[in-house]
């Protein structure tokens, strides 16, 4: 009986060994023949010359002019920078920061604008003490699609503002008239002027309707000739805005304000 039991156990062990040898080996998760991932830029061949060209280098070789002519790829710093700037320490330790812009467009219109800005405000930086009535001299610039808008603002004692305003087509460097800007932005010029007059009337009457002897100044401000002489630009919300001359029997007689035109 013991001999029979031993034979049965030996048979079972032999069958187990044969089964283990015949089962397929489980593959490793990472095969030794797997290639490492590429850590370099791929290159392609120039079909005409047969030379290899690094695609990363080729894609970055577009000229600055080509990039600047594509409104989708430009930055505001491509078109404007500080022409002059200074920080003046005022009595009491407060600061007055001043800057005027240089428009970086190679066109006769842009060069004329730069000359006008420097002629009007450049002397302030050479003789700040002689212009101590100026409380602020700075500018705002907005780039939207193909339009560069620049608004130089100058505030003086008493709170009145003066300034210069420009709007350029960056694709050709031309300064845009109010009519041209409206047509290029799908606005009706006459409608924009009408809306501007409505906003200007509301603004003016809210502030100056109670001034004695101001009727003539009001008529001068709301005259069609004054409104149509306004400079239109696109503000930071891409809305039509006008720099308008304001006339009133206070504060030196005239200054400018920015009024919505849509």
Short mmCIF file of C-alpha atoms in Angstrom, two decimals:
data_model
loop_
_atom_site.label_atom_id
_atom_site.label_comp_id
_atom_site.label_asym_id
_atom_site.label_seq_id
_atom_site.Cartn_x
_atom_site.Cartn_y
_atom_site.Cartn_z
CA UNK A 1 0.00 0.00 0.00
CA UNK A 2 2.85 2.38 0.84
CA UNK A 3 4.52 1.48 -2.47
CA UNK A 4 1.32 2.33 -4.42
CA UNK A 5 0.99 5.67 -2.68
CA UNK A 6 4.60 6.59 -3.51
CA UNK A 7 4.08 5.75 -7.20
CA UNK A 8 0.97 7.93 -7.39
CA UNK A 9 2.77 10.93 -5.83
CA UNK A 10 5.68 10.57 -8.24
CA UNK A 11 3.27 10.53 -11.20
CA UNK A 12 1.54 13.68 -10.03
CA UNK A 13 4.87 15.52 -9.61
CA UNK A 14 5.95 14.58 -13.13
CA UNK A 15 2.69 15.89 -14.66
CA UNK A 16 3.07 19.21 -12.79
CA UNK A 17 6.61 19.67 -14.09
CA UNK A 18 5.54 18.95 -17.70
CA UNK A 19 2.65 21.47 -17.44
CA UNK A 20 4.96 24.24 -16.18
CA UNK A 21 7.43 23.70 -19.05
CA UNK A 22 4.74 23.88 -21.75
CA UNK A 23 2.98 27.16 -20.54
CA UNK A 24 3.97 30.37 -22.44
CA UNK A 25 6.30 32.82 -20.70
CA UNK A 26 4.68 36.13 -19.69
CA UNK A 27 6.26 39.10 -21.56
CA UNK A 28 7.88 42.00 -19.68
CA UNK A 29 6.06 45.30 -19.78
CA UNK A 30 9.07 47.06 -21.30
CA UNK A 31 10.77 45.06 -24.02
CA UNK A 32 14.56 45.33 -24.29
CA UNK A 33 14.19 46.18 -27.97
CA UNK A 34 11.95 49.28 -27.39
CA UNK A 35 13.67 52.45 -28.76
CA UNK A 36 14.09 55.47 -26.42
CA UNK A 37 11.88 58.51 -27.14
CA UNK A 38 13.43 61.26 -29.24
CA UNK A 39 14.85 64.26 -27.36
CA UNK A 40 15.92 66.31 -30.42
CA UNK A 41 14.12 68.24 -33.10
CA UNK A 42 13.29 66.28 -36.17
CA UNK A 43 14.71 67.44 -39.49
CA UNK A 44 13.45 67.19 -43.01
CA UNK A 45 15.17 67.44 -46.37
CA UNK A 46 14.81 70.34 -48.72
CA UNK A 47 13.51 68.64 -51.86
CA UNK A 48 15.35 71.00 -54.20
CA UNK A 49 18.78 71.04 -52.52
CA UNK A 50 18.70 67.72 -50.69
CA UNK A 51 20.01 69.48 -47.58
CA UNK A 52 18.61 68.67 -44.18
CA UNK A 53 16.67 71.50 -42.57
CA UNK A 54 15.86 71.69 -38.88
CA UNK A 55 12.09 72.26 -38.82
CA UNK A 56 12.26 74.17 -35.53
CA UNK A 57 14.82 76.58 -36.93
CA UNK A 58 12.97 76.91 -40.22
CA UNK A 59 9.71 77.76 -38.47
CA UNK A 60 11.37 80.53 -36.44
CA UNK A 61 13.07 82.23 -39.38
CA UNK A 62 10.08 84.34 -40.49
CA UNK A 63 11.20 87.95 -40.70
CA UNK A 64 10.04 90.57 -38.20
CA UNK A 65 8.35 92.47 -41.02
CA UNK A 66 6.28 89.43 -42.03
CA UNK A 67 5.22 88.94 -38.41
CA UNK A 68 4.34 92.61 -37.95
CA UNK A 69 2.20 92.55 -41.08
CA UNK A 70 0.11 89.79 -39.58
CA UNK A 71 -2.24 91.46 -37.06
CA UNK A 72 -2.82 88.13 -35.33
CA UNK A 73 0.82 87.79 -34.27
CA UNK A 74 1.84 91.32 -33.28
CA UNK A 75 2.37 92.86 -29.87
CA UNK A 76 1.84 96.45 -28.74
CA UNK A 77 5.56 96.76 -27.96
CA UNK A 78 6.26 96.27 -31.68
CA UNK A 79 4.60 99.60 -32.41
CA UNK A 80 5.16 101.94 -29.49
CA UNK A 81 7.70 102.72 -26.77
CA UNK A 82 8.55 105.54 -24.38
CA UNK A 83 10.23 108.37 -26.26
CA UNK A 84 11.02 110.23 -23.05
CA UNK A 85 10.19 109.49 -19.43
CA UNK A 86 11.05 110.81 -16.01
CA UNK A 87 10.07 110.62 -12.36
CA UNK A 88 9.89 113.95 -10.53
CA UNK A 89 9.88 114.03 -6.73
CA UNK A 90 7.37 116.63 -5.58
CA UNK A 91 7.35 118.53 -2.26
CA UNK A 92 6.21 116.13 0.44
CA UNK A 93 7.86 113.15 -1.23
CA UNK A 94 5.17 112.23 -3.74
CA UNK A 95 6.14 111.34 -7.31
CA UNK A 96 5.03 112.58 -10.69
CA UNK A 97 5.72 110.05 -13.44
CA UNK A 98 5.82 111.44 -16.95
CA UNK A 99 6.22 109.82 -20.35
CA UNK A 100 5.54 110.53 -24.00
CA UNK A 101 5.40 107.88 -26.72
CA UNK A 102 7.36 107.14 -29.86
CA UNK A 103 5.33 105.42 -32.57
CA UNK A 104 7.40 102.65 -34.16
CA UNK A 105 5.84 102.68 -37.62
CA UNK A 106 7.97 103.50 -40.64
CA UNK A 107 5.62 105.89 -42.40
CA UNK A 108 5.43 109.63 -43.05
CA UNK A 109 2.24 109.87 -40.95
CA UNK A 110 3.89 108.21 -37.94
CA UNK A 111 7.00 110.37 -38.27
CA UNK A 112 4.84 113.50 -38.40
CA UNK A 113 3.00 112.36 -35.27
CA UNK A 114 6.28 111.74 -33.43
CA UNK A 115 7.50 115.22 -34.35
CA UNK A 116 4.25 116.77 -33.14
CA UNK A 117 4.43 114.92 -29.80
CA UNK A 118 8.03 115.94 -29.14
CA UNK A 119 7.46 119.54 -30.25
CA UNK A 120 4.45 119.88 -27.96
CA UNK A 121 5.69 117.98 -24.89
CA UNK A 122 9.42 117.30 -25.20
CA UNK A 123 10.40 120.59 -23.59
CA UNK A 124 8.73 119.50 -20.38
CA UNK A 125 11.50 116.93 -19.81
CA UNK A 126 14.23 119.51 -20.48
CA UNK A 127 12.69 122.10 -18.14
CA UNK A 128 10.39 120.39 -15.61
CA UNK A 129 10.51 123.35 -13.22
CA UNK A 130 9.17 125.61 -15.95
CA UNK A 131 6.19 123.25 -16.32
CA UNK A 132 5.37 122.66 -12.68
CA UNK A 133 1.71 123.46 -13.39
CA UNK A 134 1.52 120.10 -15.19
CA UNK A 135 0.21 117.43 -12.83
CA UNK A 136 0.22 114.52 -15.30
CA UNK A 137 1.81 113.78 -18.67
CA UNK A 138 1.33 110.28 -19.93
CA UNK A 139 -0.22 108.28 -22.74
CA UNK A 140 -2.41 105.30 -23.47
CA UNK A 141 -1.97 103.01 -26.46
CA UNK A 142 -4.21 100.22 -27.70
CA UNK A 143 -3.59 97.65 -30.41
CA UNK A 144 -6.65 95.94 -31.82
CA UNK A 145 -6.61 93.96 -35.05
CA UNK A 146 -4.84 96.28 -37.54
CA UNK A 147 -5.52 99.46 -35.54
CA UNK A 148 -3.04 101.24 -33.28
CA UNK A 149 -4.62 104.00 -31.18
CA UNK A 150 -2.47 106.44 -29.23
CA UNK A 151 -3.81 109.07 -26.84
CA UNK A 152 -1.37 111.49 -25.16
CA UNK A 153 -2.94 113.19 -22.15
CA UNK A 154 -1.67 116.16 -20.21
CA UNK A 155 -3.39 117.33 -17.02
CA UNK A 156 -2.69 120.68 -15.37
CA UNK A 157 -3.50 122.42 -12.10
CA UNK A 158 -7.26 122.77 -11.85
CA UNK A 159 -7.93 119.36 -13.43
CA UNK A 160 -8.23 120.32 -17.10
CA UNK A 161 -6.85 117.93 -19.71
CA UNK A 162 -5.13 118.56 -23.02
CA UNK A 163 -3.80 116.03 -25.46
CA UNK A 164 -3.06 114.56 -28.85
CA UNK A 165 -4.76 111.59 -30.44
CA UNK A 166 -3.91 109.29 -33.36
CA UNK A 167 -5.22 106.09 -34.92
CA UNK A 168 -3.06 104.20 -37.43
CA UNK A 169 -3.54 101.30 -39.81
CA UNK A 170 -0.47 99.20 -38.97
CA UNK A 171 -0.52 97.41 -42.32
CA UNK A 172 0.42 100.54 -44.26
CA UNK A 173 1.29 103.11 -41.56
CA UNK A 174 -1.39 105.60 -42.53
CA UNK A 175 -3.16 107.74 -39.96
CA UNK A 176 -6.90 107.16 -40.19
CA UNK A 177 -9.46 109.92 -40.43
CA UNK A 178 -12.71 109.53 -38.53
CA UNK A 179 -14.52 108.58 -41.74
CA UNK A 180 -11.90 105.99 -42.68
CA UNK A 181 -11.80 104.42 -39.23
CA UNK A 182 -15.60 104.11 -39.25
CA UNK A 183 -15.65 102.48 -42.67
CA UNK A 184 -12.91 100.00 -41.70
CA UNK A 185 -14.71 98.99 -38.49
CA UNK A 186 -18.19 98.65 -40.00
CA UNK A 187 -19.54 101.79 -38.34
CA UNK A 188 -21.65 104.39 -40.11
CA UNK A 189 -19.82 107.71 -39.80
CA UNK A 190 -22.98 109.84 -39.57
CA UNK A 191 -24.41 107.56 -36.90
CA UNK A 192 -21.17 107.75 -34.91
CA UNK A 193 -21.24 111.56 -35.08
CA UNK A 194 -24.88 111.60 -33.96
CA UNK A 195 -24.15 109.28 -31.02
CA UNK A 196 -21.11 111.36 -30.11
CA UNK A 197 -23.22 114.54 -30.06
CA UNK A 198 -25.80 112.87 -27.79
CA UNK A 199 -23.13 111.74 -25.30
CA UNK A 200 -21.35 115.09 -25.49
CA UNK A 201 -24.56 117.03 -24.82
CA UNK A 202 -25.32 114.89 -21.78
CA UNK A 203 -21.76 115.21 -20.48
CA UNK A 204 -21.67 118.98 -20.98
CA UNK A 205 -25.04 119.77 -19.46
CA UNK A 206 -24.39 117.58 -16.43
CA UNK A 207 -21.26 119.59 -15.66
CA UNK A 208 -21.78 123.11 -16.96
CA UNK A 209 -25.49 123.81 -17.43
CA UNK A 210 -25.56 126.05 -14.34
CA UNK A 211 -22.67 128.28 -15.38
CA UNK A 212 -23.83 131.88 -15.90
CA UNK A 213 -23.13 133.37 -19.33
CA UNK A 214 -22.10 130.03 -20.77
CA UNK A 215 -24.57 129.77 -23.67
CA UNK A 216 -22.06 130.75 -26.33
CA UNK A 217 -19.48 128.29 -25.00
CA UNK A 218 -22.10 125.54 -25.04
CA UNK A 219 -23.02 126.31 -28.66
CA UNK A 220 -19.33 126.26 -29.59
CA UNK A 221 -18.81 122.87 -27.94
CA UNK A 222 -21.88 121.25 -29.49
CA UNK A 223 -21.39 122.78 -32.94
CA UNK A 224 -21.22 120.25 -35.77
CA UNK A 225 -17.87 121.73 -36.84
CA UNK A 226 -16.37 121.05 -33.40
CA UNK A 227 -17.78 117.54 -33.19
CA UNK A 228 -16.60 116.61 -36.69
CA UNK A 229 -13.14 117.95 -35.88
CA UNK A 230 -12.87 115.41 -33.06
CA UNK A 231 -10.23 112.68 -33.35
CA UNK A 232 -11.67 109.16 -33.27
CA UNK A 233 -9.80 106.17 -31.89
CA UNK A 234 -10.54 102.71 -30.43
CA UNK A 235 -10.32 102.50 -26.65
CA UNK A 236 -9.21 99.51 -24.56
CA UNK A 237 -12.66 97.93 -25.04
CA UNK A 238 -12.33 98.38 -28.85
CA UNK A 239 -15.11 100.98 -28.83
CA UNK A 240 -15.19 104.13 -30.93
CA UNK A 241 -14.15 107.04 -28.74
CA UNK A 242 -13.53 110.70 -29.57
CA UNK A 243 -11.13 113.30 -28.23
CA UNK A 244 -13.35 116.40 -28.22
CA UNK A 245 -12.61 120.07 -27.53
CA UNK A 246 -14.64 121.39 -24.61
CA UNK A 247 -15.40 125.10 -24.22
CA UNK A 248 -16.75 126.57 -20.99
CA UNK A 249 -16.59 129.80 -19.03
CA UNK A 250 -14.30 128.21 -16.42
CA UNK A 251 -10.80 126.79 -16.19
CA UNK A 252 -9.08 128.67 -18.98
CA UNK A 253 -11.82 128.38 -21.56
CA UNK A 254 -11.07 125.15 -23.40
CA UNK A 255 -9.59 121.67 -22.93
CA UNK A 256 -10.26 118.13 -24.21
CA UNK A 257 -12.24 115.16 -22.98
CA UNK A 258 -12.76 111.62 -24.30
CA UNK A 259 -16.40 110.95 -25.14
CA UNK A 260 -17.97 107.68 -26.42
CA UNK A 261 -19.02 107.61 -30.08
CA UNK A 262 -21.01 104.37 -29.96
#
